[in-house]
mmCIF file of C-alpha atoms in Angstrom:
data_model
loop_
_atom_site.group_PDB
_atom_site.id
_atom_site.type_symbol
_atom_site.label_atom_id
_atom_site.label_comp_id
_atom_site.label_asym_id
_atom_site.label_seq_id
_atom_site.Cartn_x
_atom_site.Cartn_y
_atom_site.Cartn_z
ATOM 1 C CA UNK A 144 -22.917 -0.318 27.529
ATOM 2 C CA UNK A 145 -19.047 -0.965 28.018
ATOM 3 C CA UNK A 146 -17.134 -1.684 24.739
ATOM 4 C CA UNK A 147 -15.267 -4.781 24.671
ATOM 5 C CA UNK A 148 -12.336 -4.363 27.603
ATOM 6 C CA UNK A 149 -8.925 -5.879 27.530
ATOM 7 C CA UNK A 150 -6.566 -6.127 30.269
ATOM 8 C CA UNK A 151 -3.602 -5.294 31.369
ATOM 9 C CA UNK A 152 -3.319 -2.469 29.121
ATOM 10 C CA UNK A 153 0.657 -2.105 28.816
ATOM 11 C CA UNK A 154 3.259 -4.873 29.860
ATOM 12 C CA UNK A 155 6.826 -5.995 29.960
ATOM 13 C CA UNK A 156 7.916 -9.592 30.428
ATOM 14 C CA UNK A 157 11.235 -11.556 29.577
ATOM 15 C CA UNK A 158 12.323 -13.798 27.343
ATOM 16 C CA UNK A 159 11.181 -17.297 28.104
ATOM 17 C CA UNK A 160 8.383 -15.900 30.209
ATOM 18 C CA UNK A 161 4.662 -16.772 29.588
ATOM 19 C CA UNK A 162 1.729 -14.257 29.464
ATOM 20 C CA UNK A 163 -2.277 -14.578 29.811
ATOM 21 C CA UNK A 164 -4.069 -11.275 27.885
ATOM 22 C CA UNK A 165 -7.470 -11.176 29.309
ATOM 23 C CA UNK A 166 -10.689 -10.089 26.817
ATOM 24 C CA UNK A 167 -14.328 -9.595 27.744
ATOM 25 C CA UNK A 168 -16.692 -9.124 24.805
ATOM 26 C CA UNK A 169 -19.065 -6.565 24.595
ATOM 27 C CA UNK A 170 -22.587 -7.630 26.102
ATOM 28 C CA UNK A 171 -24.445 -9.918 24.086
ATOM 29 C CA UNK A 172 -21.619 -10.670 22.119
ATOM 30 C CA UNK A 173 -21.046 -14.521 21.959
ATOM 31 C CA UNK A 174 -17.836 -14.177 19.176
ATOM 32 C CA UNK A 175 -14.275 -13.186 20.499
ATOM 33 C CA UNK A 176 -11.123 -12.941 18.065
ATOM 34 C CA UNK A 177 -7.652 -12.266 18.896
ATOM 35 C CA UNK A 178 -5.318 -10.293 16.444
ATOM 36 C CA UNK A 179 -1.565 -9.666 16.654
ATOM 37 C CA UNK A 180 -0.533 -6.201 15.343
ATOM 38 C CA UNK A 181 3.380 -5.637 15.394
ATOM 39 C CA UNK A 182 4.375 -2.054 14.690
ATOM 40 C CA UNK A 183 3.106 -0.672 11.064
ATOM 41 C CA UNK A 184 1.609 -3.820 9.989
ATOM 42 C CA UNK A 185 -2.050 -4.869 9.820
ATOM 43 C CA UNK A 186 -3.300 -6.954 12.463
ATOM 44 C CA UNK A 187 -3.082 -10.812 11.908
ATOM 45 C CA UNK A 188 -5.368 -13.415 12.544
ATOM 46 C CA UNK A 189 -4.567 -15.482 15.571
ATOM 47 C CA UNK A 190 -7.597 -17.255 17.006
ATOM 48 C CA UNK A 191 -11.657 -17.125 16.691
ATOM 49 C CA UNK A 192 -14.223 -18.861 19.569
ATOM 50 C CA UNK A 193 -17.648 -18.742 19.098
ATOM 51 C CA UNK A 194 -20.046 -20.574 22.038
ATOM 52 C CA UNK A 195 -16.847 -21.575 23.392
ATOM 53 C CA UNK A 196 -15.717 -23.548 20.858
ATOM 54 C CA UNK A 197 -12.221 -22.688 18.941
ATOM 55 C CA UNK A 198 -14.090 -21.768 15.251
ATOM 56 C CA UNK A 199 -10.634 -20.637 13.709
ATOM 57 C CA UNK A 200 -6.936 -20.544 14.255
ATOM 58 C CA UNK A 201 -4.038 -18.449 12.258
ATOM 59 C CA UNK A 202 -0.793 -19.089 11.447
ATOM 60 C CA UNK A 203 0.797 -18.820 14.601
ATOM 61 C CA UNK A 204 2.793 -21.685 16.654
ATOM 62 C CA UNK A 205 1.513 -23.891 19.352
ATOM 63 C CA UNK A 206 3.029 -21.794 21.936
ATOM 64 C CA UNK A 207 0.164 -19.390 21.509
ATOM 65 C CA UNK A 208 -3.265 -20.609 22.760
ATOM 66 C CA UNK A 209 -6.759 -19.138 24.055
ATOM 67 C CA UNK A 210 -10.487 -20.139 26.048
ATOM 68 C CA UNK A 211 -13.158 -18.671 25.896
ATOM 69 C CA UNK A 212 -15.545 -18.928 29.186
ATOM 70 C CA UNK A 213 -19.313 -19.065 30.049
ATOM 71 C CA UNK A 214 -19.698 -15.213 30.206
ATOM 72 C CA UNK A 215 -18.001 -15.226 26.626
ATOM 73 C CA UNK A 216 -14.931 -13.589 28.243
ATOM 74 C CA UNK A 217 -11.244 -14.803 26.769
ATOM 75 C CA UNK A 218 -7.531 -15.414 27.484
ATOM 76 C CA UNK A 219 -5.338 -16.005 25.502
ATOM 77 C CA UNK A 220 -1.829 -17.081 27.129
ATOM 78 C CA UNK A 221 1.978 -17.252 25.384
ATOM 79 C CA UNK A 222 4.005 -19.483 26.813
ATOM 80 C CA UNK A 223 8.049 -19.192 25.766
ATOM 81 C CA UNK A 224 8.402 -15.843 24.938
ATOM 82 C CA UNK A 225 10.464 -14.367 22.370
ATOM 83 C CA UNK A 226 11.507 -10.971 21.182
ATOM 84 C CA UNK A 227 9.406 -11.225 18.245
ATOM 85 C CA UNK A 228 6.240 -11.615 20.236
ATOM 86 C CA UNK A 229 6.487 -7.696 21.047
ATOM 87 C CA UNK A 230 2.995 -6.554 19.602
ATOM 88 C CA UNK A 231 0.241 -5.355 20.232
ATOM 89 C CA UNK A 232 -2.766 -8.057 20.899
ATOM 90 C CA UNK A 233 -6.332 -7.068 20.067
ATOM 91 C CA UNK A 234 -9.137 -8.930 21.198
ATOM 92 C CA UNK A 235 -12.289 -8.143 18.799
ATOM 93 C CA UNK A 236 -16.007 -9.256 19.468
ATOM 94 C CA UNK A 237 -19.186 -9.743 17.204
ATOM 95 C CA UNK A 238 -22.600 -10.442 17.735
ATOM 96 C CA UNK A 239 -22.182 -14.256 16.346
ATOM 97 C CA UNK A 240 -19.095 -16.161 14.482
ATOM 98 C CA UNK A 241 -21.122 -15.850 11.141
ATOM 99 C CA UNK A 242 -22.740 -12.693 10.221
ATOM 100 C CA UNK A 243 -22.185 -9.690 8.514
ATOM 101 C CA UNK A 244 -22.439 -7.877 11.655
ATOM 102 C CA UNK A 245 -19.906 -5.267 12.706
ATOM 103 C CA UNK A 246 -16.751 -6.234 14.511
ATOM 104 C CA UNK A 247 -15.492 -4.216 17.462
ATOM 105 C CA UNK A 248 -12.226 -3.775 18.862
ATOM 106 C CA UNK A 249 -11.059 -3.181 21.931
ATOM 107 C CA UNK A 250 -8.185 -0.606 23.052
ATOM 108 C CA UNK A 251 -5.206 -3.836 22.808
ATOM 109 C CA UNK A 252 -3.022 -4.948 25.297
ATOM 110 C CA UNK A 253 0.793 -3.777 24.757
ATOM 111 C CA UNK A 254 3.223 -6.732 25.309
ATOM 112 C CA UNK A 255 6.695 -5.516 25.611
ATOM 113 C CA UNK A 256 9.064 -8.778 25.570
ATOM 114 C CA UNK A 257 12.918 -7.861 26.809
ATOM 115 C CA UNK B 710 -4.631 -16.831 0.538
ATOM 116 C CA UNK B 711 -6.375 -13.420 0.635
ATOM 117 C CA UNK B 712 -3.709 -10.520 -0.038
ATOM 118 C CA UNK B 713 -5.182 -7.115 1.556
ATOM 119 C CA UNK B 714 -3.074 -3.588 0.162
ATOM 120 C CA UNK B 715 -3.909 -0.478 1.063
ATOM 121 C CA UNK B 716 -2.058 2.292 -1.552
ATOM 122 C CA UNK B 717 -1.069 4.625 -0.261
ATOM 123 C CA UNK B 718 1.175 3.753 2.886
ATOM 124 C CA UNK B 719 0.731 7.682 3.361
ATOM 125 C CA UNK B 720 -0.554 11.378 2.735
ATOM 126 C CA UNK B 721 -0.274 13.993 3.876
ATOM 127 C CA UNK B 722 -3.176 17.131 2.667
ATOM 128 C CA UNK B 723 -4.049 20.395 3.811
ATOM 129 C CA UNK B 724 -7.324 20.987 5.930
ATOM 130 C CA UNK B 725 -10.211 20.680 3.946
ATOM 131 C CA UNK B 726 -9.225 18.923 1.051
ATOM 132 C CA UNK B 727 -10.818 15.496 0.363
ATOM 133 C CA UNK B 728 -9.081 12.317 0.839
ATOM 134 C CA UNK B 729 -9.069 9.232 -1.200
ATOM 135 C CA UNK B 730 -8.252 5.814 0.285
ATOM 136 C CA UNK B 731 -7.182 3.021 -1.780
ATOM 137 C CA UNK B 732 -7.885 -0.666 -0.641
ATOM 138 C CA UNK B 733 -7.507 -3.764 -3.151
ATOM 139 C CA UNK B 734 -7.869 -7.403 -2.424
ATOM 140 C CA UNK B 735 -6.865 -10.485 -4.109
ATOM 141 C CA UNK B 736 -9.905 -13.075 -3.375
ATOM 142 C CA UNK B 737 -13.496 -11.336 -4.327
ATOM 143 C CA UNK B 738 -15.191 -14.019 -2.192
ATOM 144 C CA UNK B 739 -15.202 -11.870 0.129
ATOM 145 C CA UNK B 740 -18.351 -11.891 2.902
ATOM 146 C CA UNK B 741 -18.112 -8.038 3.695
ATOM 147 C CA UNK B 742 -15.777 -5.375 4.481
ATOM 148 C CA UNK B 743 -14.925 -3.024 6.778
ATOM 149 C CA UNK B 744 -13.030 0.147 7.277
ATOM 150 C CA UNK B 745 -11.571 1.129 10.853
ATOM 151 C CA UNK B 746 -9.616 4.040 12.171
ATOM 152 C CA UNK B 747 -6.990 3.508 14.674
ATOM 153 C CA UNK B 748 -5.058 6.586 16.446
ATOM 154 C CA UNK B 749 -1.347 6.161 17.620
ATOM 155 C CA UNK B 750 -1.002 3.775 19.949
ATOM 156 C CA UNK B 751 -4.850 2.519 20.373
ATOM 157 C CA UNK B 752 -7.256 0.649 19.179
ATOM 158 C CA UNK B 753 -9.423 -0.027 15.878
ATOM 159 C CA UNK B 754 -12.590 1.752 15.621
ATOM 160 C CA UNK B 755 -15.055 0.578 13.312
ATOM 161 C CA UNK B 756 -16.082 3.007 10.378
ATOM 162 C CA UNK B 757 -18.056 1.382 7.466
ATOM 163 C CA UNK B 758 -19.334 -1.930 7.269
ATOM 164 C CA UNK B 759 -19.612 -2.463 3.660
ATOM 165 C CA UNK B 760 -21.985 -6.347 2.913
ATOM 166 C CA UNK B 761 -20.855 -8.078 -0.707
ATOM 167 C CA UNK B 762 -24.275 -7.435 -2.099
ATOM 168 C CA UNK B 763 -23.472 -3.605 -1.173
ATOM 169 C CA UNK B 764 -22.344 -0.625 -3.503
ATOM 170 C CA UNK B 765 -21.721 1.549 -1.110
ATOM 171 C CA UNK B 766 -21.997 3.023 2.384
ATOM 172 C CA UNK B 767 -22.353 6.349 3.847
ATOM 173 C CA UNK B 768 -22.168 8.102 7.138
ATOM 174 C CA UNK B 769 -21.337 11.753 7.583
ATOM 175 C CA UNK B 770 -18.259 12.843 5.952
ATOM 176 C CA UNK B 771 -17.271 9.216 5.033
ATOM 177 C CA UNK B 772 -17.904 7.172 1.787
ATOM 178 C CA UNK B 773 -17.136 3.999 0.880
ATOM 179 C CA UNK B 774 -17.161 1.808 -2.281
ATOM 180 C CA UNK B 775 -17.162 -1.497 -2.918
ATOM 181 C CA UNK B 776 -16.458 -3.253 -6.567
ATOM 182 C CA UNK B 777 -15.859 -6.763 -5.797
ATOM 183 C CA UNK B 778 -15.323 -7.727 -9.189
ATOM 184 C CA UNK B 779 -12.439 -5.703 -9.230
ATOM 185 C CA UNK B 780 -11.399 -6.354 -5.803
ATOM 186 C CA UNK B 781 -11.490 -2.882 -4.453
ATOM 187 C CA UNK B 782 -12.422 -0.324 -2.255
ATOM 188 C CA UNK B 783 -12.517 3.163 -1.683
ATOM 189 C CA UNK B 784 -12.934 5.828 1.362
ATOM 190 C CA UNK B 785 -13.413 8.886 0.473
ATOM 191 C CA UNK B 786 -13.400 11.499 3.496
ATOM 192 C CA UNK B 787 -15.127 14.853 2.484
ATOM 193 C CA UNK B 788 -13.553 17.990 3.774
ATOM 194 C CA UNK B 789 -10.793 16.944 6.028
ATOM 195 C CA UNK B 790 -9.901 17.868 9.420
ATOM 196 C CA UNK B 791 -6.975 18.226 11.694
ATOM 197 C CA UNK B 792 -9.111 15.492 13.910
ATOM 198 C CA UNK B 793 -9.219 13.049 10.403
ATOM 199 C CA UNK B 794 -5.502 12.166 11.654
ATOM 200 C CA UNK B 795 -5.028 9.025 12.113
ATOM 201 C CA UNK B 796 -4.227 5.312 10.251
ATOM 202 C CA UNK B 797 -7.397 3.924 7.925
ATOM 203 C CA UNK B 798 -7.234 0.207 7.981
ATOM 204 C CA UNK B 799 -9.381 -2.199 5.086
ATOM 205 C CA UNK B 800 -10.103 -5.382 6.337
ATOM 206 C CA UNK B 801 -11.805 -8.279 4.346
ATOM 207 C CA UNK B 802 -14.089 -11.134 6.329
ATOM 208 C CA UNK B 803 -13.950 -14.361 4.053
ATOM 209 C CA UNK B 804 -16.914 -16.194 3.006
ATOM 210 C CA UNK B 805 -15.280 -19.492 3.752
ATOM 211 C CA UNK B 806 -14.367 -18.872 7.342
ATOM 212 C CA UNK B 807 -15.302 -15.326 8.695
ATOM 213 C CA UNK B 808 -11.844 -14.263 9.285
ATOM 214 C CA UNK B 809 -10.606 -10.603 8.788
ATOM 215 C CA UNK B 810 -7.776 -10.172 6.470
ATOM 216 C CA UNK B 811 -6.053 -6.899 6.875
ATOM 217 C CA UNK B 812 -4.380 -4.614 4.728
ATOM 218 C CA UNK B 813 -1.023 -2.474 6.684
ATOM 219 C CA UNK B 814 -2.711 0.618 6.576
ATOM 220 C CA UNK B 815 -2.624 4.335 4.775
ATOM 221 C CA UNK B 816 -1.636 6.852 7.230
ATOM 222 C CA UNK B 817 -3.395 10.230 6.803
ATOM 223 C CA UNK B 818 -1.717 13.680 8.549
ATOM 224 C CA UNK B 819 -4.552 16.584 7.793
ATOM 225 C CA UNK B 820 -2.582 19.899 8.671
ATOM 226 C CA UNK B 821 -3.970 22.829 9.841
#
């Protein structure tokens, strides 16, 4: 069975620009978190969907949103972009949004913001 | 708010010697916790999942502890490798909202 694939794997867009990061869990997997991990931090919270439904969002700005489909795939889109939004954006999946099961992460999209 | 630290930020050992990985976290209400490896560049892989009720876990080389009334963790990684390279992440899922709170990471060089 695949892992949980994100796409596109590296990018550059400008400031001002907007971006859609694409996720799809692995299978079976109905839970899909996105993280935002800027060079020699920890990753940070950004948003949690479960069955579709938002379950959890992190302290990020309204710029940043996310969907999660049918097949339990996700985007999650950035409009306005600034310099600061250079990270790299991991898209994690679990069997459900409450379990102690283990959470897998995907290889993480590099957004490069000039 | 759950703090996540991860002493220290790095080490470097020779091959072979055992390594000891410090995690502490602020809020012991804590629903599990897991330990993931991520290479230069790529993504987390999961190591240890670690549930509150837990002690400890085990698989191969790697250890881990869990003392949530103390708020911390340890990994211990028996007889290191040149291939044990690589940044150990501690992350905490809440009990009130399943969200993983990481710490920033001990980076590990094993040389050869």
């Amino acid at each position: 069975d695949a892992g949980v694939t994100q796409s596109p794997t590296h990018l550059i867009k400008t400031r001002g620009q907007h971006v859609t990061l694409r996720c799809s869990p692995i299978s079976g997997h109905k839970s899909v978190s996105w993280y935002q991990q800027v060079l020699g931090q920890g990753p940070q919270f950004i948003f949690q969907y479960y069955e579709k439904e938002e379950r959890g969002r992190g302290n990020f700005p309204d710029r940043f949103s996310a969907r999660q489909f049918p097949n339990y795939s996700s985007e999650l889109n950035v409009n306005a972009l600034l310099l600061g939004d250079s990270a790299l954006y991991l898209c994690a999946s679990s069997l459900i949004w409450s379990s102690g099961n283990t959470i897998y992460f995907g290889e993480g999209s590099w957004l490069t913001v000039v | 708010k759950q703090e996540v630290t991860q002493i220290p930020a790095a080490l470097s050992v020779p091959e072979g010697e055992n390594l000891v990985l410090n995690c502490s976290f602020t809020d012991s209400a804590i629903y599990n916790l897991q330990w993931f490896r991520q290479d230069p560049g790529k993504g987390l892989t999961s190591l240890l999942l670690i549930q509150s009720s837990q002690r400890e876990q085990t698989s191969g080389r790697l250890n881990a502890s869990l003392d949530k009334s103390s708020g911390r963790s340890t990994l211990y990684i028996a007889a290191s490798q040149p291939g044990d390279s690589a940044t150990y992440l501690c992350a905490v899922i809440r009990s009130n909202d399943y969200k993983l709170s990481f710490g920033a990471g001990t980076t590990v060089t094993v040389r050869a």
